[in-house]
Tab-separated table of C-alpha atoms in Angstrom:
chain	number	residue	atom	x	y	z
A	1	UNK	CA	-14.511	-0.249	19.465
A	2	UNK	CA	-17.541	0.584	17.011
A	3	UNK	CA	-20.187	2.441	17.361
A	4	UNK	CA	-22.831	1.532	14.311
A	5	UNK	CA	-26.365	2.800	14.033
A	6	UNK	CA	-29.082	0.877	13.088
A	7	UNK	CA	-27.262	-2.364	13.971
A	8	UNK	CA	-26.277	-4.761	16.218
A	9	UNK	CA	-22.536	-6.539	16.271
A	10	UNK	CA	-22.160	-9.658	18.828
A	11	UNK	CA	-18.941	-11.479	19.266
A	12	UNK	CA	-18.685	-14.420	19.622
A	13	UNK	CA	-16.375	-17.198	20.406
A	14	UNK	CA	-16.342	-20.708	19.946
A	15	UNK	CA	-19.138	-22.625	19.595
A	16	UNK	CA	-22.076	-20.358	19.154
A	17	UNK	CA	-23.382	-20.051	22.906
A	18	UNK	CA	-26.828	-21.061	23.822
A	19	UNK	CA	-29.481	-17.890	23.583
A	20	UNK	CA	-31.864	-16.147	25.861
A	21	UNK	CA	-35.617	-16.958	25.462
A	22	UNK	CA	-36.421	-13.298	23.852
A	23	UNK	CA	-32.490	-13.559	21.663
A	24	UNK	CA	-35.046	-14.586	18.876
A	25	UNK	CA	-33.592	-12.678	16.136
A	26	UNK	CA	-30.259	-14.608	16.272
A	27	UNK	CA	-31.285	-18.003	18.215
A	28	UNK	CA	-33.519	-18.719	14.980
A	29	UNK	CA	-32.302	-17.186	12.277
A	30	UNK	CA	-29.260	-19.097	10.784
A	31	UNK	CA	-31.206	-22.498	10.356
A	32	UNK	CA	-29.143	-25.661	9.655
A	33	UNK	CA	-25.654	-25.126	10.504
A	34	UNK	CA	-22.389	-25.433	8.643
A	35	UNK	CA	-19.978	-28.826	9.347
A	36	UNK	CA	-16.874	-26.680	10.904
A	37	UNK	CA	-14.571	-29.969	9.508
A	38	UNK	CA	-10.626	-29.801	10.387
A	39	UNK	CA	-8.872	-27.382	8.264
A	40	UNK	CA	-9.001	-27.291	4.570
A	41	UNK	CA	-7.631	-24.247	2.433
A	42	UNK	CA	-10.497	-23.608	0.186
A	43	UNK	CA	-9.226	-20.392	-1.115
A	44	UNK	CA	-12.929	-18.849	-0.800
A	45	UNK	CA	-11.165	-15.453	-0.248
A	46	UNK	CA	-10.765	-13.335	-3.504
A	47	UNK	CA	-8.425	-11.265	-3.914
A	48	UNK	CA	-8.940	-7.526	-4.395
A	49	UNK	CA	-10.256	-6.249	-7.608
A	50	UNK	CA	-7.352	-5.178	-9.344
A	51	UNK	CA	-6.343	-1.089	-9.776
A	52	UNK	CA	-6.330	-0.193	-13.671
A	53	UNK	CA	-2.870	0.569	-14.815
A	54	UNK	CA	-3.425	3.254	-17.902
A	55	UNK	CA	-0.015	1.955	-18.657
A	56	UNK	CA	-1.424	-1.875	-19.424
A	57	UNK	CA	-1.035	-2.085	-23.221
A	58	UNK	CA	1.989	-0.419	-22.801
A	59	UNK	CA	4.118	-3.055	-20.696
A	60	UNK	CA	1.690	-5.751	-22.742
A	61	UNK	CA	3.832	-4.936	-25.872
A	62	UNK	CA	6.858	-4.211	-23.679
A	63	UNK	CA	8.001	-7.111	-21.871
A	64	UNK	CA	7.694	-9.607	-25.717
A	65	UNK	CA	10.330	-6.632	-27.297
A	66	UNK	CA	12.631	-6.706	-24.807
A	67	UNK	CA	12.872	-10.539	-24.764
A	68	UNK	CA	13.006	-10.289	-28.320
A	69	UNK	CA	16.247	-7.878	-28.141
A	70	UNK	CA	18.178	-9.766	-25.563
A	71	UNK	CA	17.321	-12.983	-27.900
A	72	UNK	CA	18.830	-11.254	-30.313
A	73	UNK	CA	21.915	-9.679	-27.784
A	74	UNK	CA	22.076	-13.415	-27.206
A	75	UNK	CA	22.646	-14.819	-30.398
A	76	UNK	CA	25.088	-12.680	-32.031
A	77	UNK	CA	22.646	-10.099	-33.650
A	78	UNK	CA	23.785	-6.869	-31.873
A	79	UNK	CA	23.268	-4.369	-34.171
A	80	UNK	CA	19.014	-5.403	-34.682
A	81	UNK	CA	19.259	-5.802	-30.671
A	82	UNK	CA	20.410	-2.296	-30.703
A	83	UNK	CA	17.647	-1.140	-33.244
A	84	UNK	CA	14.419	-2.838	-31.194
A	85	UNK	CA	16.295	-1.461	-27.813
A	86	UNK	CA	16.228	2.213	-29.136
A	87	UNK	CA	12.679	1.865	-30.245
A	88	UNK	CA	12.034	0.190	-26.641
A	89	UNK	CA	13.447	3.310	-24.767
A	90	UNK	CA	10.317	5.601	-25.327
A	91	UNK	CA	8.608	2.881	-23.800
A	92	UNK	CA	10.432	2.363	-21.339
A	93	UNK	CA	10.014	5.912	-19.966
A	94	UNK	CA	6.419	5.321	-20.385
A	95	UNK	CA	6.336	2.375	-17.595
A	96	UNK	CA	9.052	3.800	-15.263
A	97	UNK	CA	12.756	3.881	-13.828
A	98	UNK	CA	12.968	-0.445	-13.644
A	99	UNK	CA	12.223	-1.146	-17.368
A	100	UNK	CA	13.996	2.692	-18.202
A	101	UNK	CA	17.651	0.363	-16.352
A	102	UNK	CA	16.471	-2.963	-17.964
A	103	UNK	CA	16.693	-1.585	-21.358
A	104	UNK	CA	19.541	1.301	-20.849
A	105	UNK	CA	21.649	-1.963	-19.496
A	106	UNK	CA	20.785	-3.764	-22.270
A	107	UNK	CA	21.970	-1.055	-24.806
A	108	UNK	CA	24.753	-1.093	-22.817
A	109	UNK	CA	25.815	-4.605	-23.672
A	110	UNK	CA	24.864	-3.833	-27.189
A	111	UNK	CA	27.583	-0.898	-28.020
A	112	UNK	CA	30.302	-3.239	-26.062
A	113	UNK	CA	28.986	-6.535	-28.346
A	114	UNK	CA	29.371	-3.520	-31.684
A	115	UNK	CA	32.439	-1.904	-29.995
A	116	UNK	CA	31.151	0.869	-29.480
A	117	UNK	CA	32.579	2.737	-26.949
A	118	UNK	CA	31.860	6.427	-27.996
A	119	UNK	CA	28.342	5.892	-26.790
A	120	UNK	CA	28.677	4.416	-23.589
A	121	UNK	CA	29.292	7.809	-21.752
A	122	UNK	CA	25.505	8.493	-22.610
A	123	UNK	CA	24.194	5.083	-22.030
A	124	UNK	CA	25.372	5.229	-18.584
A	125	UNK	CA	24.884	8.727	-17.521
A	126	UNK	CA	21.025	7.627	-18.493
A	127	UNK	CA	21.702	4.971	-16.723
A	128	UNK	CA	22.233	6.196	-13.536
A	129	UNK	CA	19.806	9.042	-13.874
A	130	UNK	CA	17.113	6.068	-14.468
A	131	UNK	CA	17.631	4.485	-11.428
A	132	UNK	CA	14.395	4.663	-9.152
A	133	UNK	CA	11.469	4.098	-7.140
A	134	UNK	CA	12.939	1.453	-4.995
A	135	UNK	CA	16.899	0.301	-4.516
A	136	UNK	CA	17.951	3.945	-5.973
A	137	UNK	CA	21.651	3.352	-4.117
A	138	UNK	CA	22.552	-0.382	-5.498
A	139	UNK	CA	21.514	0.724	-8.635
A	140	UNK	CA	23.394	4.081	-8.573
A	141	UNK	CA	26.425	2.113	-7.466
A	142	UNK	CA	26.309	-0.435	-10.051
A	143	UNK	CA	25.995	2.162	-13.328
A	144	UNK	CA	28.962	4.709	-12.067
A	145	UNK	CA	30.973	1.365	-11.322
A	146	UNK	CA	30.048	0.459	-15.179
A	147	UNK	CA	30.894	4.831	-15.869
A	148	UNK	CA	34.417	4.159	-14.047
A	149	UNK	CA	35.744	1.422	-16.502
A	150	UNK	CA	35.858	4.740	-19.465
A	151	UNK	CA	35.450	7.446	-17.066
A	152	UNK	CA	36.724	7.482	-13.678
A	153	UNK	CA	36.976	11.695	-12.814
A	154	UNK	CA	33.258	11.738	-14.119
A	155	UNK	CA	32.004	9.278	-11.569
A	156	UNK	CA	34.130	9.716	-8.878
A	157	UNK	CA	32.372	13.249	-9.017
A	158	UNK	CA	28.832	11.746	-9.480
A	159	UNK	CA	29.618	9.710	-6.506
A	160	UNK	CA	30.664	13.042	-4.226
A	161	UNK	CA	27.582	14.664	-5.213
A	162	UNK	CA	25.468	11.254	-3.814
A	163	UNK	CA	27.333	10.755	-0.477
A	164	UNK	CA	27.019	14.912	-0.050
A	165	UNK	CA	22.952	13.931	-0.031
A	166	UNK	CA	22.715	11.237	1.384
A	167	UNK	CA	24.691	12.587	4.389
A	168	UNK	CA	22.662	15.588	4.626
A	169	UNK	CA	19.773	12.966	4.540
A	170	UNK	CA	20.875	11.759	7.486
A	171	UNK	CA	19.900	15.078	9.281
A	172	UNK	CA	16.720	15.946	8.526
A	173	UNK	CA	15.979	20.064	8.922
A	174	UNK	CA	19.881	20.816	9.904
A	175	UNK	CA	21.247	23.808	7.815
A	176	UNK	CA	21.858	22.067	4.309
A	177	UNK	CA	26.012	21.416	4.160
A	178	UNK	CA	27.945	23.994	1.548
A	179	UNK	CA	28.693	20.949	-0.842
A	180	UNK	CA	24.699	20.720	-1.716
A	181	UNK	CA	24.126	23.422	-3.821
A	182	UNK	CA	27.279	22.242	-6.668
A	183	UNK	CA	25.474	18.648	-6.515
A	184	UNK	CA	22.372	20.265	-7.113
A	185	UNK	CA	23.515	22.136	-10.025
A	186	UNK	CA	25.066	18.929	-11.130
A	187	UNK	CA	22.079	17.046	-10.934
A	188	UNK	CA	20.611	19.441	-12.914
A	189	UNK	CA	22.822	19.719	-15.999
A	190	UNK	CA	22.322	15.470	-15.946
A	191	UNK	CA	18.034	16.067	-16.133
A	192	UNK	CA	18.421	13.554	-12.942
A	193	UNK	CA	15.046	14.572	-11.788
A	194	UNK	CA	15.098	12.421	-8.862
A	195	UNK	CA	18.370	13.717	-7.465
A	196	UNK	CA	16.856	16.980	-7.928
A	197	UNK	CA	14.115	16.524	-5.291
A	198	UNK	CA	16.265	14.936	-2.677
A	199	UNK	CA	18.428	17.842	-2.160
A	200	UNK	CA	15.449	20.162	-2.531
A	201	UNK	CA	13.538	17.827	0.261
A	202	UNK	CA	17.182	18.664	2.456
A	203	UNK	CA	16.747	22.911	1.438
A	204	UNK	CA	13.188	22.673	2.240
A	205	UNK	CA	12.969	20.357	5.840
A	206	UNK	CA	15.236	23.187	7.035
A	207	UNK	CA	12.842	25.899	6.067
A	208	UNK	CA	10.371	23.882	7.753
A	209	UNK	CA	12.286	23.613	11.237
A	210	UNK	CA	12.032	26.973	11.686
A	211	UNK	CA	9.164	28.178	12.055
A	212	UNK	CA	9.808	32.122	11.024
A	213	UNK	CA	9.793	30.480	7.787
A	214	UNK	CA	6.575	27.846	7.413
A	215	UNK	CA	5.481	30.201	4.031
A	216	UNK	CA	8.393	29.247	2.731
A	217	UNK	CA	8.582	25.711	4.136
A	218	UNK	CA	5.573	24.723	2.651
A	219	UNK	CA	5.682	26.638	-0.761
A	220	UNK	CA	8.953	24.350	-1.147
A	221	UNK	CA	7.446	21.185	0.061
A	222	UNK	CA	4.339	20.931	-1.646
A	223	UNK	CA	6.638	22.391	-4.743
A	224	UNK	CA	7.976	18.632	-4.777
A	225	UNK	CA	5.407	16.859	-3.712
A	226	UNK	CA	3.586	17.636	-6.999
A	227	UNK	CA	6.017	16.956	-9.169
A	228	UNK	CA	5.739	13.394	-10.705
A	229	UNK	CA	7.806	11.765	-12.868
A	230	UNK	CA	7.646	7.729	-11.982
A	231	UNK	CA	10.408	8.033	-9.717
A	232	UNK	CA	10.255	9.931	-6.903
A	233	UNK	CA	7.246	8.474	-4.517
A	234	UNK	CA	9.456	7.893	-2.205
A	235	UNK	CA	10.566	11.496	-1.913
A	236	UNK	CA	7.419	12.931	-2.748
A	237	UNK	CA	5.872	11.542	0.375
A	238	UNK	CA	8.461	12.852	3.184
A	239	UNK	CA	7.680	16.420	1.331
A	240	UNK	CA	3.489	15.618	2.165
A	241	UNK	CA	4.333	14.665	5.598
A	242	UNK	CA	5.977	17.204	6.511
A	243	UNK	CA	3.886	19.748	4.859
A	244	UNK	CA	0.841	17.324	7.451
A	245	UNK	CA	2.658	17.657	10.413
A	246	UNK	CA	3.764	21.595	9.586
A	247	UNK	CA	-0.370	21.793	8.739
A	248	UNK	CA	-0.817	20.348	12.045
A	249	UNK	CA	1.706	22.108	13.805
A	250	UNK	CA	-0.764	25.109	13.148
A	251	UNK	CA	-4.101	23.691	13.445
A	252	UNK	CA	-4.966	23.157	10.258
A	253	UNK	CA	-6.605	19.969	10.547
A	254	UNK	CA	-7.655	19.368	6.684
A	255	UNK	CA	-4.972	20.528	5.061
A	256	UNK	CA	-3.136	18.242	7.520
A	257	UNK	CA	-4.797	15.309	6.488
A	258	UNK	CA	-5.188	15.413	2.542
A	259	UNK	CA	-1.137	16.490	2.534
A	260	UNK	CA	-0.364	13.216	4.800
A	261	UNK	CA	-3.106	11.107	2.482
A	262	UNK	CA	-1.269	13.153	-0.727
A	263	UNK	CA	1.709	11.249	1.144
A	264	UNK	CA	0.065	7.640	1.270
A	265	UNK	CA	-0.744	7.869	-2.321
A	266	UNK	CA	3.017	9.490	-3.741
A	267	UNK	CA	3.848	5.942	-1.293
A	268	UNK	CA	1.491	3.814	-3.482
A	269	UNK	CA	3.443	4.616	-6.768
A	270	UNK	CA	6.448	3.394	-5.409
A	271	UNK	CA	4.559	-0.375	-4.895
A	272	UNK	CA	3.380	-3.044	-7.672
A	273	UNK	CA	-0.091	-2.400	-8.515
A	274	UNK	CA	-0.867	-5.333	-6.230
A	275	UNK	CA	0.495	-4.157	-3.445
A	276	UNK	CA	-1.440	-0.242	-3.311
A	277	UNK	CA	-3.984	-1.194	-1.276
A	278	UNK	CA	-1.681	-1.121	1.485
A	279	UNK	CA	0.306	2.024	1.450
A	280	UNK	CA	-0.995	3.400	4.414
A	281	UNK	CA	1.824	5.648	6.298
A	282	UNK	CA	2.315	7.087	10.050
A	283	UNK	CA	1.519	10.177	9.057
A	284	UNK	CA	-2.035	9.590	7.761
A	285	UNK	CA	-2.909	7.718	11.272
A	286	UNK	CA	-2.083	10.904	12.799
A	287	UNK	CA	-3.698	13.289	10.477
A	288	UNK	CA	-6.531	11.752	10.015
A	289	UNK	CA	-7.079	11.105	14.108
A	290	UNK	CA	-7.397	15.382	14.486
A	291	UNK	CA	-9.276	15.554	11.012
A	292	UNK	CA	-11.432	12.589	12.494
A	293	UNK	CA	-12.246	14.764	16.531
A	294	UNK	CA	-13.343	17.610	13.808
A	295	UNK	CA	-15.292	16.238	11.846
A	296	UNK	CA	-17.121	13.216	13.194
A	297	UNK	CA	-15.469	9.515	13.098
A	298	UNK	CA	-14.559	7.876	10.208
A	299	UNK	CA	-14.952	11.372	8.093
A	300	UNK	CA	-10.914	10.946	6.728
A	301	UNK	CA	-11.915	7.725	5.339
A	302	UNK	CA	-14.150	9.524	3.142
A	303	UNK	CA	-11.700	12.209	2.272
A	304	UNK	CA	-9.640	9.143	1.900
A	305	UNK	CA	-11.381	7.750	-1.243
A	306	UNK	CA	-11.657	11.167	-2.502
A	307	UNK	CA	-7.949	11.782	-2.461
A	308	UNK	CA	-6.472	8.554	-3.326
A	309	UNK	CA	-9.273	7.202	-4.954
A	310	UNK	CA	-9.358	4.229	-2.589
A	311	UNK	CA	-9.033	2.920	0.905
A	312	UNK	CA	-5.390	2.230	1.970
A	313	UNK	CA	-4.521	0.137	4.537
A	314	UNK	CA	-1.595	-0.697	7.182
A	315	UNK	CA	-0.073	-4.645	6.206
A	316	UNK	CA	-0.279	-6.302	10.181
A	317	UNK	CA	0.996	-9.220	8.393
A	318	UNK	CA	4.574	-7.177	8.187
A	319	UNK	CA	4.624	-8.328	12.136
A	320	UNK	CA	5.265	-11.519	12.497
A	321	UNK	CA	4.793	-13.731	15.864
A	322	UNK	CA	6.849	-15.273	17.877
A	323	UNK	CA	6.688	-19.213	17.719
A	324	UNK	CA	3.580	-20.917	18.333
A	325	UNK	CA	2.255	-17.669	19.012
A	326	UNK	CA	-1.551	-16.926	19.046
A	327	UNK	CA	-3.093	-13.483	18.014
A	328	UNK	CA	-4.047	-11.395	21.453
A	329	UNK	CA	-7.705	-10.784	21.751
A	330	UNK	CA	-5.999	-6.604	21.846
A	331	UNK	CA	-4.341	-7.013	17.953
A	332	UNK	CA	-7.400	-8.646	16.707
A	333	UNK	CA	-9.550	-5.573	17.978
A	334	UNK	CA	-7.022	-3.165	16.523
A	335	UNK	CA	-7.128	-5.174	12.824
A	336	UNK	CA	-10.900	-5.226	13.104
A	337	UNK	CA	-11.138	-1.908	13.763
A	338	UNK	CA	-8.437	-0.726	10.665
A	339	UNK	CA	-10.649	-3.145	8.164
A	340	UNK	CA	-13.821	-2.238	10.071
A	341	UNK	CA	-14.634	0.102	7.536
A	342	UNK	CA	-15.096	-1.748	4.143
A	343	UNK	CA	-18.086	-3.998	6.902
A	344	UNK	CA	-19.129	-1.022	7.444
A	345	UNK	CA	-20.375	-0.429	3.850
A	346	UNK	CA	-21.210	-3.907	3.668
A	347	UNK	CA	-23.838	-3.194	5.894
A	348	UNK	CA	-24.761	-0.428	5.403
A	349	UNK	CA	-25.898	-2.002	1.983
A	350	UNK	CA	-27.914	-4.950	4.302
A	351	UNK	CA	-29.751	-2.472	6.041
A	352	UNK	CA	-31.088	-0.719	2.797
A	353	UNK	CA	-32.349	-4.231	1.655
A	354	UNK	CA	-34.194	-4.923	5.336
A	355	UNK	CA	-38.060	-3.304	5.751
A	356	UNK	CA	-38.706	-1.254	8.614
A	357	UNK	CA	-38.624	-2.706	12.037
A	358	UNK	CA	-37.355	-5.601	10.318
A	359	UNK	CA	-34.131	-7.953	11.747
A	360	UNK	CA	-31.822	-9.821	9.928
A	361	UNK	CA	-28.978	-11.957	11.726
A	362	UNK	CA	-25.991	-13.048	10.805
A	363	UNK	CA	-23.101	-15.723	12.141
A	364	UNK	CA	-19.407	-15.992	9.998
A	365	UNK	CA	-16.516	-17.492	10.942
A	366	UNK	CA	-13.210	-17.214	9.365
A	367	UNK	CA	-9.571	-18.555	9.854
A	368	UNK	CA	-6.664	-16.506	9.843
A	369	UNK	CA	-3.630	-18.259	7.507
A	370	UNK	CA	-0.192	-17.893	9.330
A	371	UNK	CA	0.356	-16.189	6.461
A	372	UNK	CA	-2.122	-13.163	7.961
A	373	UNK	CA	-4.244	-13.109	5.614
A	374	UNK	CA	-8.049	-15.019	5.517
A	375	UNK	CA	-9.629	-17.918	3.804
A	376	UNK	CA	-12.605	-20.198	4.394
A	377	UNK	CA	-14.693	-17.251	4.904
A	378	UNK	CA	-18.397	-18.870	5.514
A	379	UNK	CA	-21.985	-18.173	7.595
A	380	UNK	CA	-22.888	-20.230	9.882
A	381	UNK	CA	-25.756	-21.172	8.232
A	382	UNK	CA	-25.737	-23.456	5.055
A	383	UNK	CA	-28.857	-20.776	3.867
A	384	UNK	CA	-27.051	-17.708	4.581
A	385	UNK	CA	-24.042	-18.798	3.016
A	386	UNK	CA	-24.957	-17.292	-0.575
A	387	UNK	CA	-26.535	-14.065	0.894
A	388	UNK	CA	-26.027	-10.542	-0.585
A	389	UNK	CA	-24.311	-9.889	3.001
A	390	UNK	CA	-22.169	-12.869	3.358
A	391	UNK	CA	-20.648	-12.396	0.084
A	392	UNK	CA	-20.000	-8.560	0.663
A	393	UNK	CA	-18.322	-9.663	3.733
A	394	UNK	CA	-16.575	-12.586	2.125
A	395	UNK	CA	-15.218	-9.906	-0.666
A	396	UNK	CA	-13.779	-7.874	1.386
A	397	UNK	CA	-11.962	-10.252	3.733
A	398	UNK	CA	-9.551	-9.846	0.782
A	399	UNK	CA	-8.052	-6.568	2.015
A	400	UNK	CA	-7.412	-8.100	5.476
A	401	UNK	CA	-4.489	-8.809	6.932
A	402	UNK	CA	-3.162	-10.161	10.587
A	403	UNK	CA	0.089	-10.639	11.898
A	404	UNK	CA	1.629	-13.306	10.489
A	405	UNK	CA	2.337	-16.479	12.727
A	406	UNK	CA	4.126	-20.261	13.110
A	407	UNK	CA	0.962	-21.160	14.681
A	408	UNK	CA	-2.141	-23.418	13.321
A	409	UNK	CA	-4.637	-21.341	11.327
A	410	UNK	CA	-7.300	-19.164	14.042
A	411	UNK	CA	-10.932	-19.153	13.557
A	412	UNK	CA	-12.284	-16.239	14.326
A	413	UNK	CA	-16.815	-16.168	14.824
A	414	UNK	CA	-18.534	-13.123	14.660
A	415	UNK	CA	-22.432	-12.463	14.653
A	416	UNK	CA	-23.943	-9.186	13.256
A	417	UNK	CA	-27.876	-8.524	14.040
A	418	UNK	CA	-29.375	-6.114	12.292
A	419	UNK	CA	-31.791	-4.298	13.403
A	420	UNK	CA	-33.437	-1.021	11.804
A	421	UNK	CA	-33.745	0.739	15.765
A	422	UNK	CA	-30.504	-0.263	17.282
A	423	UNK	CA	-27.742	0.747	17.791
A	424	UNK	CA	-24.407	-1.118	19.949
A	425	UNK	CA	-20.725	-2.541	19.731
A	426	UNK	CA	-18.511	-5.422	18.711
A	427	UNK	CA	-16.153	-7.446	19.766
A	428	UNK	CA	-14.448	-10.201	18.055
A	429	UNK	CA	-12.808	-13.428	20.068
A	430	UNK	CA	-10.365	-15.669	18.037
A	431	UNK	CA	-9.643	-19.401	18.562
A	432	UNK	CA	-7.216	-21.971	17.264
A	433	UNK	CA	-7.546	-24.784	14.717
A	434	UNK	CA	-5.462	-27.210	14.667
A	435	UNK	CA	-5.084	-29.191	10.881
A	436	UNK	CA	-4.714	-32.721	12.596
C-alpha cells in the first residue's frame, strides 16, 4: 500500500464503475472511451532505455575481427589466424572473461594446427585464468581437461586447489581448511584474480563469523568488493552482502544499505547489459527496509540511484505460476509496490504541470502477458491516451515483470485522480482476457 502527497489513486476492476454524484473528477474527465478489443499484441510498451556500454566501440570491432580470425583458421591459414588473434587478445581482455576464453580457445586451435605444442602450456594457463563471470566451473573443467593432454601433473594440481576452494565455500563462516593457503599461493603465481578473490572470501567470512574480528572482517570484505577485474562480480556481491549483514548487526543502517547496494551493482556486472535493471538482491531488500525505517519511505530508492546509477528490481517473471493459475491480488499488490517508484516519478511530473487547486483524472489499463511482461497499455480515454502523463506511465511499464503464467493475458485497470490537496492510497485488481 502506498501513500502519496497531493494525489488520489483508485483501483478499479473490470469495466469502469458508475460514479457517485459528487465524483465529478473521475466521472467527467475521460471523454470518448477506447474500445477494448479481443487481445492482440500491440508491442506499445517500449523496453527500458539501453544502459551505456563504455566498451561498445571495442565490442563492435571485436566481433567481425574474431569472425575473420575463425574464418582464416577454418580455411587452413592458421598462421594468419594466430596473428589476428594476437591483436585481438588485448581487446578481449577489455571486454571480459567470456571473450577472453573465446580468443584463447581459438589461439589453442591455431597452435595445434601449426603443431606448435610448446605454446599450449601458456595458452591453457590463460584459458583457465580467463573463466568467468558465469559458468566458471565448467569453463575451468574444460580448460584443465585440455591442459591434462600435455601436462597432467599441472592440471591435477590446479584441480586439487579448485576442489579445496569449492569445498570451503560450501561451509561459509567455518575456519579455512589447511589446503587453502597453498591453493591461494598457486593462484597468486598464476595471477588468477578470480580464484584469489574466492579464496580470500573464505577467509574473510571466517573472520566475520567471530564478533571479535568484526573490524578485520569488514576490512577484508571491503578489499574483495572494491577489486574489479570483470569476472569476479559474484564474489564481490557476496563480500558486500556479508559486510552489509555485519553493519546491520551493529546497527549501522546507512553503511549496511550502501554495502548491499554495492553488492547489487557487483551482481549486475555479471549480467548482460539488457538484464542489469533486474539485479536486485535479497540483501538489498533487508538493508533498505532498515534504512527506510530510519530515514523514511523510499529513502533507500534515492540512495539506490546514487550508488548504482539506476533503480534495480526483482524479476518476478522468474516465478512461474501453475497451470491456468491467475496472478493473485496479493502478488499484484507486491509487484505494484515494488515497481511503484517509477509511477511516483510520473505522478510527480504531472503534479508539477497542474495548477493549484486543479484536479485531473485518468483511467488506464494494461495487459500482463504469459511472459510476465506488460503490453497494450492505454488510457480509457482516447483523448488522454497520448497525454504526457500516460506516455510516461507507458514507458516505465517496460521495466515491470509480473509472474509468468500459462493462463490468458490478464487485464489490470487503475484510476488516478491527481489533486493539489489530497492524500490517499492505491489498489489494483486483475481481470482475465481471453484471446478467442
